[in-house]
Amino acid sequence: MADQAAQAPADTGAEANGAAAASNLQENSYDVEVQLSDLQKDEAHPLGSATTFQELGLPNEVLEGLNALKFLKPSKVQEKALPLMLADPPRNMIAQSQSGTGKTAAFVTTVLSRVDFSQPTKPQALLLAPSRELARQIQGVVATIGQFIPNLGVAAAIPGAIPRGGSVDKAIVVGTPGTVMDLIRRHQFDVSGLRLLVIDEADNMLEQGGLGDQCSRVKGLVFETLHTRLHRALTCFASLLPPTIQILLFSATFPEKVLKYATTFAPSANIIKLKVQELTVKGISQMYMDCPGEADKYEILCKLYGLMNIGSSIIFVKTRESASRIQQSMVRDGHKVSVLHGAYEGSERDALLDEFRTGKSKVLITTNVLARGIDVSTVSMVINYDIPMKGMGDAMHDTETYLHRIGRTGRFGRVGVSITFISDKKSFNALQAIAGDLQIDLVALSPDDWDETEKQVQRVIKSSRAQANFVPSAVGGGQ
Ligand SMILES: Nc1ncnc2c1ncn2[C@@H]1O[C@H](COP(=O)(O)OP(=O)(O)OP(=O)(O)O)[C@@H](O)[C@H]1O
């Protein structure tokens, strides 16, 4: 997925700054801050903390960077994880925190505090992400939080960024595993001086066994899943690393099995883990639309279109083909909708996402390629046109992907809506299982009562206060 041939330019500091600006990092607007300061006072809230960044003993340049971003206080994961990650001797970390609660700034701050910038061309920290979009975004965060550090350099190790024969000559490298492996094998990337390895979306990157492996056994290489490929690349890659490296694994989800493997990948790690009841972000109102049948989903999506334009929204579908098909139909029917998936070239993908970040396009149809990590603060609605499923023949509901997808809205205290379409018994059962896993209830929307549907959705999108909106209804696993 992430490693198709592409002609993206090499990303250096300047371009990364552009990406950061586009990611709305600077855009913690006034109304959100008013609300944020209330949330951050509550120490039990995922965004709340008892300490300040100043008390965490960070280098001055890093503090200046956080200050420039108007990060007034650390979130809970930042407050808890930073002292552990910065303590000497360095110790590994496995940290779980809800989507949009500032995990990126937590590991980026650690990297910026540990790297020796008097050796700016020697790679010292490697940050891995599952998609080129997420790698570019993280690169932007490094460039922005690190903007006051003299000699800061951050390279992107994504397809097309480092030409054959070129070398990776920045202290911080952010990349996708396949490209990083290629660069190491071709001796373009000297990993001998690495002191930090960060893996974002670590559960996705380390996932092994289970249905993915069964698939590959049955169908061989043809059916080999992305997860399996990532896992192999990472395991092989880990054996090349210096033994003293500090490993930081971050994600909003850590299924037990993956967590167990993670503890062998990052031995003796400090572990920060969420309880099941803490997995969902309260600012996201989770709804579902009971569609009469599969064939009716498109028309219902078009009816929702007006509401989707209130902020920005992302529509998740199962395959690249259906993403393109739905986009073409919607455009034909007079709607302005973009599409992004792994079949596009890297440079096109970058341009499409940048357009969405800057608000040039407001409705984006995509696949799971953008399910994780993407941070666009204006996203107020996520639609699961196809409910996320996994395993051979899509036999199982995929709670982790559901959580990551809906987490593209409701970022850092903002409010948002997610609407999951169900159209038959299988999708109904899957949603019920997801609700059961997360111990939540979802609000039912009816395609027969558009006035009420509009009212329910608009109430949340237009609301400026973050609050829980779980209302008991027919589908649910909560109390
Ligand atoms: N301490 C802070 N104060 C204010 N805003 C913050 C703070 N930390 C992070 N943010 C902002 O919160 C948003 C979400 O952060 P981030 O993308 O790191 O979330 P995440 O936990 O990595 O989410 P995901 O699980 O989706 O990857 C970003 O726009 C970031 O700039």
XYZ file of N, CA and C in Angstrom, residues 116-267:
456
model
N 21.030 14.326 19.132
C 22.166 15.239 19.253
C 22.303 16.010 17.932
N 21.841 17.251 17.932
C 21.810 18.002 16.682
C 23.170 18.600 16.305
N 24.203 18.314 17.134
C 25.537 18.728 16.696
C 26.034 17.745 15.629
N 25.302 16.657 15.436
C 25.634 15.720 14.351
C 24.423 15.635 13.410
N 24.155 16.701 12.674
C 22.883 16.817 11.958
C 22.711 15.871 10.769
N 23.820 15.298 10.284
C 23.667 14.443 9.097
C 23.683 12.948 9.448
N 23.814 12.659 10.742
C 23.885 11.249 11.147
C 22.497 10.791 11.614
N 21.874 9.839 10.915
C 20.530 9.401 11.340
C 20.546 8.849 12.775
N 19.717 9.443 13.637
C 19.686 9.031 15.048
C 18.305 8.562 15.508
N 17.284 9.038 14.821
C 15.927 8.597 15.193
C 15.174 8.204 13.936
N 14.529 7.046 14.017
C 13.713 6.582 12.891
C 12.272 6.428 13.368
N 11.359 7.081 12.664
C 9.939 7.008 13.013
C 9.210 6.324 11.865
N 8.505 5.243 12.175
C 7.816 4.487 11.128
C 6.302 4.634 11.242
N 5.651 4.741 10.092
C 4.189 4.848 10.048
C 3.679 3.957 8.918
N 2.409 3.540 8.974
C 1.940 2.600 7.957
C 1.611 3.208 6.597
N 1.468 4.506 6.485
C 1.135 5.079 5.172
C 2.015 6.289 4.885
N 2.171 6.608 3.600
C 2.976 7.779 3.245
C 2.344 9.049 3.792
N 1.004 9.080 3.826
C 0.316 10.271 4.310
C 0.651 10.520 5.775
N 0.642 9.449 6.554
C 0.929 9.612 7.979
C 2.408 9.948 8.187
N 3.276 9.336 7.399
C 4.707 9.646 7.525
C 4.951 11.125 7.225
N 4.335 11.629 6.175
C 4.506 13.056 5.834
C 3.954 13.948 6.946
N 2.821 13.535 7.494
C 2.213 14.347 8.559
C 3.137 14.405 9.776
N 3.702 13.251 10.143
C 4.603 13.212 11.305
C 5.845 14.063 11.018
N 6.332 13.993 9.785
C 7.476 14.807 9.390
C 7.153 16.292 9.612
N 5.938 16.680 9.282
C 5.506 18.059 9.486
C 5.478 18.435 10.958
N 5.044 17.504 11.801
C 4.999 17.778 13.245
C 6.419 17.935 13.796
N 7.347 17.087 13.325
C 8.749 17.211 13.760
C 9.270 18.596 13.384
N 9.021 18.995 12.131
C 9.537 20.283 11.654
C 8.923 21.449 12.425
N 7.661 21.295 12.818
C 7.003 22.420 13.487
C 7.387 22.506 14.957
N 7.321 21.391 15.674
C 7.712 21.455 17.094
C 9.215 21.745 17.197
N 9.971 21.300 16.198
C 11.418 21.508 16.249
C 11.896 22.769 15.555
N 10.975 23.683 15.244
C 11.349 24.839 14.413
C 12.416 25.744 15.041
N 12.590 25.704 16.368
C 13.598 26.572 16.997
C 14.916 25.854 17.253
N 15.003 24.611 16.797
C 16.250 23.849 17.016
C 17.216 24.139 15.865
N 18.417 24.682 16.188
C 19.381 24.904 15.114
C 19.779 23.553 14.514
N 20.016 23.497 13.247
C 20.451 22.265 12.561
C 19.371 21.187 12.468
N 18.126 21.532 12.725
C 17.097 20.481 12.615
C 17.041 19.976 11.173
N 17.023 18.672 11.028
C 16.844 18.098 9.697
C 15.963 16.874 9.816
N 14.982 16.753 8.920
C 14.100 15.583 8.971
C 13.860 15.103 7.544
N 14.154 13.828 7.317
C 14.011 13.262 5.977
C 12.804 12.350 5.921
N 12.165 12.305 4.764
C 11.065 11.361 4.562
C 11.592 10.159 3.800
N 11.419 8.977 4.371
C 11.791 7.758 3.662
C 10.510 7.112 3.148
N 9.926 7.768 2.159
C 8.695 7.267 1.533
C 8.980 7.090 0.045
N 8.143 6.320 -0.650
C 8.458 6.070 -2.056
C 8.703 7.355 -2.840
N 9.821 7.363 -3.576
C 10.116 8.489 -4.450
C 10.888 9.621 -3.800
N 11.039 9.594 -2.482
C 11.642 10.746 -1.801
C 13.170 10.756 -1.877
N 13.781 9.567 -1.767
C 15.254 9.499 -1.782
C 15.663 8.789 -3.082
N 16.334 9.508 -3.980
C 16.669 8.880 -5.269
C 17.675 7.744 -5.104
N 17.668 6.805 -6.017
C 18.669 5.722 -6.017
C 20.063 6.338 -6.041
N 20.911 5.873 -5.172
C 22.260 6.440 -5.119
C 22.369 7.554 -4.087
N 21.256 8.165 -3.729
C 21.283 9.216 -2.706
C 21.374 8.582 -1.326
N 21.695 9.392 -0.324
C 21.755 8.797 1.009
C 20.863 9.562 1.993
N 20.485 8.866 3.055
C 19.665 9.480 4.095
C 20.615 10.213 5.029
N 20.562 11.536 4.991
C 21.578 12.292 5.722
C 20.964 13.338 6.657
N 19.883 12.944 7.332
C 19.265 13.831 8.321
C 19.224 13.089 9.664
N 19.221 13.852 10.748
C 19.242 13.230 12.077
C 17.939 12.477 12.366
N 16.834 12.979 11.804
C 15.535 12.337 12.049
C 14.964 11.858 10.717
N 14.519 10.615 10.711
C 13.989 10.024 9.479
C 12.580 9.503 9.768
N 11.636 9.902 8.933
C 10.257 9.417 9.092
C 9.894 8.657 7.828
N 9.452 7.418 7.967
C 9.193 6.671 6.743
C 8.216 5.533 6.886
N 8.009 4.866 5.747
C 7.176 3.663 5.721
C 8.118 2.452 5.683
N 7.706 1.312 6.266
C 8.652 0.203 6.453
C 9.271 -0.344 5.174
N 8.494 -0.492 4.115
C 9.029 -1.069 2.881
C 10.151 -0.218 2.307
N 9.915 1.085 2.225
C 10.926 1.989 1.667
C 12.163 2.018 2.556
N 11.934 2.033 3.871
C 13.070 2.051 4.809
C 13.916 0.786 4.623
N 13.242 -0.352 4.500
C 13.971 -1.614 4.273
C 14.801 -1.539 3.002
N 14.191 -1.033 1.927
C 14.911 -0.921 0.654
C 16.150 -0.045 0.805
N 15.986 1.077 1.504
C 17.113 2.014 1.668
C 18.242 1.379 2.476
N 17.868 0.586 3.478
C 18.905 -0.077 4.292
C 19.623 -1.129 3.443
N 18.826 -1.914 2.722
C 19.428 -2.981 1.905
C 20.362 -2.428 0.848
N 19.998 -1.269 0.310
C 20.842 -0.669 -0.745
C 21.968 0.196 -0.162
N 22.145 0.108 1.158
C 23.210 0.868 1.851
C 23.074 2.373 1.663
N 21.849 2.838 1.497
C 21.632 4.288 1.392
C 21.310 4.891 2.756
N 21.005 4.031 3.707
C 20.567 4.483 5.032
C 21.397 3.729 6.070
N 22.273 4.459 6.734
C 23.124 3.855 7.759
C 22.382 3.908 9.100
N 22.002 2.744 9.587
C 21.202 2.717 10.819
C 22.058 2.507 12.068
N 23.375 2.463 11.891
C 24.226 2.105 13.030
C 24.203 3.158 14.142
N 23.830 4.404 13.801
C 23.822 5.449 14.835
C 22.449 5.728 15.407
N 21.492 4.866 15.103
C 20.127 5.133 15.603
C 20.055 4.935 17.116
N 19.413 5.892 17.802
C 19.195 5.739 19.253
C 17.722 5.556 19.561
N 16.879 5.890 18.596
C 15.435 5.802 18.840
C 14.717 5.191 17.658
N 13.835 4.262 17.947
C 12.921 3.744 16.927
C 11.507 3.969 17.427
N 10.741 4.742 16.684
C 9.348 4.988 17.068
C 8.456 4.291 16.053
N 7.482 3.539 16.515
C 6.518 2.942 15.583
C 5.139 3.457 15.939
N 4.597 4.276 15.050
C 3.246 4.793 15.249
C 2.266 3.746 14.699
N 1.062 3.736 15.220
C 0.066 2.726 14.828
C 0.685 1.337 15.001
N 1.325 1.136 16.135
C 2.175 -0.043 16.327
C 1.404 -1.358 16.253
N 0.149 -1.367 16.686
C -0.587 -2.640 16.633
C -0.770 -3.079 15.186
N -1.040 -2.123 14.312
C -1.201 -2.393 12.893
C 0.123 -2.855 12.275
N 1.197 -2.245 12.706
C 2.501 -2.528 12.119
C 3.076 -3.861 12.596
N 2.670 -4.294 13.784
C 3.265 -5.525 14.336
C 2.336 -6.730 14.242
N 1.125 -6.496 13.792
C 0.136 -7.581 13.806
C 0.643 -8.811 13.044
N 0.478 -9.931 13.630
C 0.943 -11.173 13.011
C -0.072 -12.276 13.284
N 0.143 -13.389 12.619
C -0.684 -14.560 12.897
C -2.128 -14.370 12.502
N -3.000 -15.176 13.084
C -4.437 -15.041 12.864
C -4.816 -15.246 11.410
N -5.878 -14.546 11.047
C -6.431 -14.761 9.722
C -5.491 -14.302 8.607
N -4.700 -13.311 8.885
C -3.753 -12.827 7.881
C -2.809 -13.933 7.444
N -2.290 -14.658 8.425
C -1.354 -15.746 8.091
C -2.070 -16.905 7.398
N -3.282 -17.206 7.863
C -4.033 -18.287 7.224
C -4.239 -17.974 5.746
N -4.597 -16.737 5.496
C -4.795 -16.283 4.117
C -3.550 -16.535 3.286
N -2.427 -16.116 3.848
C -1.218 -16.225 3.032
C -0.818 -17.677 2.840
N -1.136 -18.518 3.830
C -0.829 -19.938 3.650
C -1.670 -20.497 2.511
N -2.944 -20.146 2.500
C -3.852 -20.689 1.483
C -3.533 -20.128 0.102
N -3.414 -18.908 -0.001
C -3.265 -18.288 -1.326
C -1.841 -17.825 -1.630
N -0.912 -18.114 -0.740
C 0.468 -17.745 -0.995
C 0.650 -16.241 -1.103
N 1.613 -15.875 -1.855
C 1.979 -14.460 -1.938
C 0.853 -13.581 -2.465
N 0.025 -14.150 -3.307
C -1.042 -13.345 -3.914
C -1.947 -12.730 -2.862
N -2.255 -13.546 -1.850
C -3.190 -13.083 -0.831
C -2.506 -12.557 0.420
N -1.215 -12.371 0.328
C -0.489 -11.925 1.521
C -1.010 -10.553 1.967
N -1.323 -10.455 3.201
C -1.927 -9.198 3.635
C -0.886 -8.133 3.916
N -1.321 -6.923 3.902
C -0.445 -5.802 4.232
C 0.157 -5.998 5.618
N -0.696 -6.428 6.545
C -0.216 -6.590 7.913
C 0.958 -7.555 7.981
N 0.823 -8.662 7.248
C 1.871 -9.664 7.292
C 3.160 -9.104 6.708
N 3.008 -8.358 5.617
C 4.204 -7.796 4.998
C 4.905 -6.823 5.942
N 4.100 -5.970 6.572
C 4.680 -4.995 7.495
C 5.399 -5.707 8.627
N 4.745 -6.736 9.144
C 5.320 -7.462 10.269
C 6.663 -8.064 9.897
N 6.700 -8.698 8.713
C 7.960 -9.325 8.283
C 9.056 -8.288 8.129
N 8.703 -7.180 7.488
C 9.701 -6.141 7.253
C 10.252 -5.641 8.581
N 9.343 -5.449 9.556
C 9.778 -4.902 10.833
C 10.624 -5.889 11.629
N 10.245 -7.161 11.613
C 10.977 -8.153 12.388
C 12.393 -8.267 11.837
N 12.478 -8.329 10.523
C 13.766 -8.442 9.859
C 14.583 -7.187 10.143
N 13.918 -6.066 10.097
C 14.548 -4.784 10.287
C 15.099 -4.636 11.713
N 14.325 -5.122 12.700
C 14.726 -4.997 14.100
C 16.073 -5.667 14.340
N 16.331 -6.759 13.607
C 17.581 -7.482 13.836
C 18.795 -6.686 13.336
N 18.554 -5.646 12.512
C 19.671 -4.848 11.998
C 20.012 -3.663 12.912
N 19.166 -3.414 13.890
C 19.312 -2.198 14.686
C 20.338 -2.349 15.797
N 20.946 -1.230 16.200
C 21.861 -1.313 17.346
C 21.096 -1.802 18.586
N 21.728 -2.636 19.419
C 20.994 -3.250 20.531
C 20.536 -2.265 21.597
N 21.154 -1.090 21.675
C 20.822 -0.156 22.753
C 19.671 0.784 22.396
N 19.103 0.612 21.238
C 18.086 1.559 20.764
C 16.859 1.608 21.683
N 16.336 2.810 21.874
C 15.095 2.957 22.663
C 13.912 2.815 21.706
N 13.005 1.918 22.041
C 11.868 1.655 21.146
C 10.590 2.207 21.762
N 9.867 3.005 20.989
C 8.608 3.596 21.460
C 7.486 3.142 20.543
N 6.497 2.465 21.100
C 5.370 1.968 20.303
C 4.100 2.706 20.726
N 3.407 3.293 19.770
C 2.207 4.074 20.082
C 1.019 3.623 19.246
N -0.154 3.629 19.843
C -1.398 3.428 19.082
C -2.604 3.728 19.969
N -3.750 3.925 19.311
C -5.004 4.068 20.061
C -5.582 2.699 20.396
N -5.095 1.678 19.696
C -5.626 0.325 19.942
C -4.452 -0.649 20.102
N -4.586 -1.551 21.046
C -3.596 -2.618 21.229
C -4.330 -3.906 21.596
N -4.805 -4.663 20.594
C -5.438 -5.938 20.929
C -4.460 -6.793 21.740
N -5.006 -7.580 22.678
C -4.162 -8.349 23.614
C -3.022 -9.097 22.931
N -3.378 -9.786 21.819
C -2.386 -10.617 21.148
C -1.209 -9.792 20.623
N -1.546 -8.642 20.061
C -0.488 -7.787 19.512
C 0.330 -7.180 20.643
N -0.371 -6.840 21.726
C 0.330 -6.249 22.872
C 1.374 -7.230 23.407
N 0.983 -8.495 23.417
C 1.903 -9.523 23.909
C 3.163 -9.563 23.032
N 2.936 -9.529 21.720
C 4.084 -9.528 20.817
C 4.894 -8.238 20.984
N 4.170 -7.136 21.184
C 4.849 -5.839 21.324
C 5.822 -5.865 22.498
N 5.465 -6.591 23.563
C 6.351 -6.616 24.729
C 7.630 -7.415 24.454
N 7.611 -8.263 23.442
C 8.873 -8.918 23.069
C 9.636 -8.062 22.059
N 8.903 -7.326 21.244
C 9.541 -6.422 20.277
C 10.230 -5.270 21.013
N 9.560 -4.783 22.080
C 10.132 -3.693 22.896
C 10.268 -4.208 24.325
N 11.335 -4.950 24.615
C 11.457 -5.607 25.925
C 11.535 -4.612 27.088
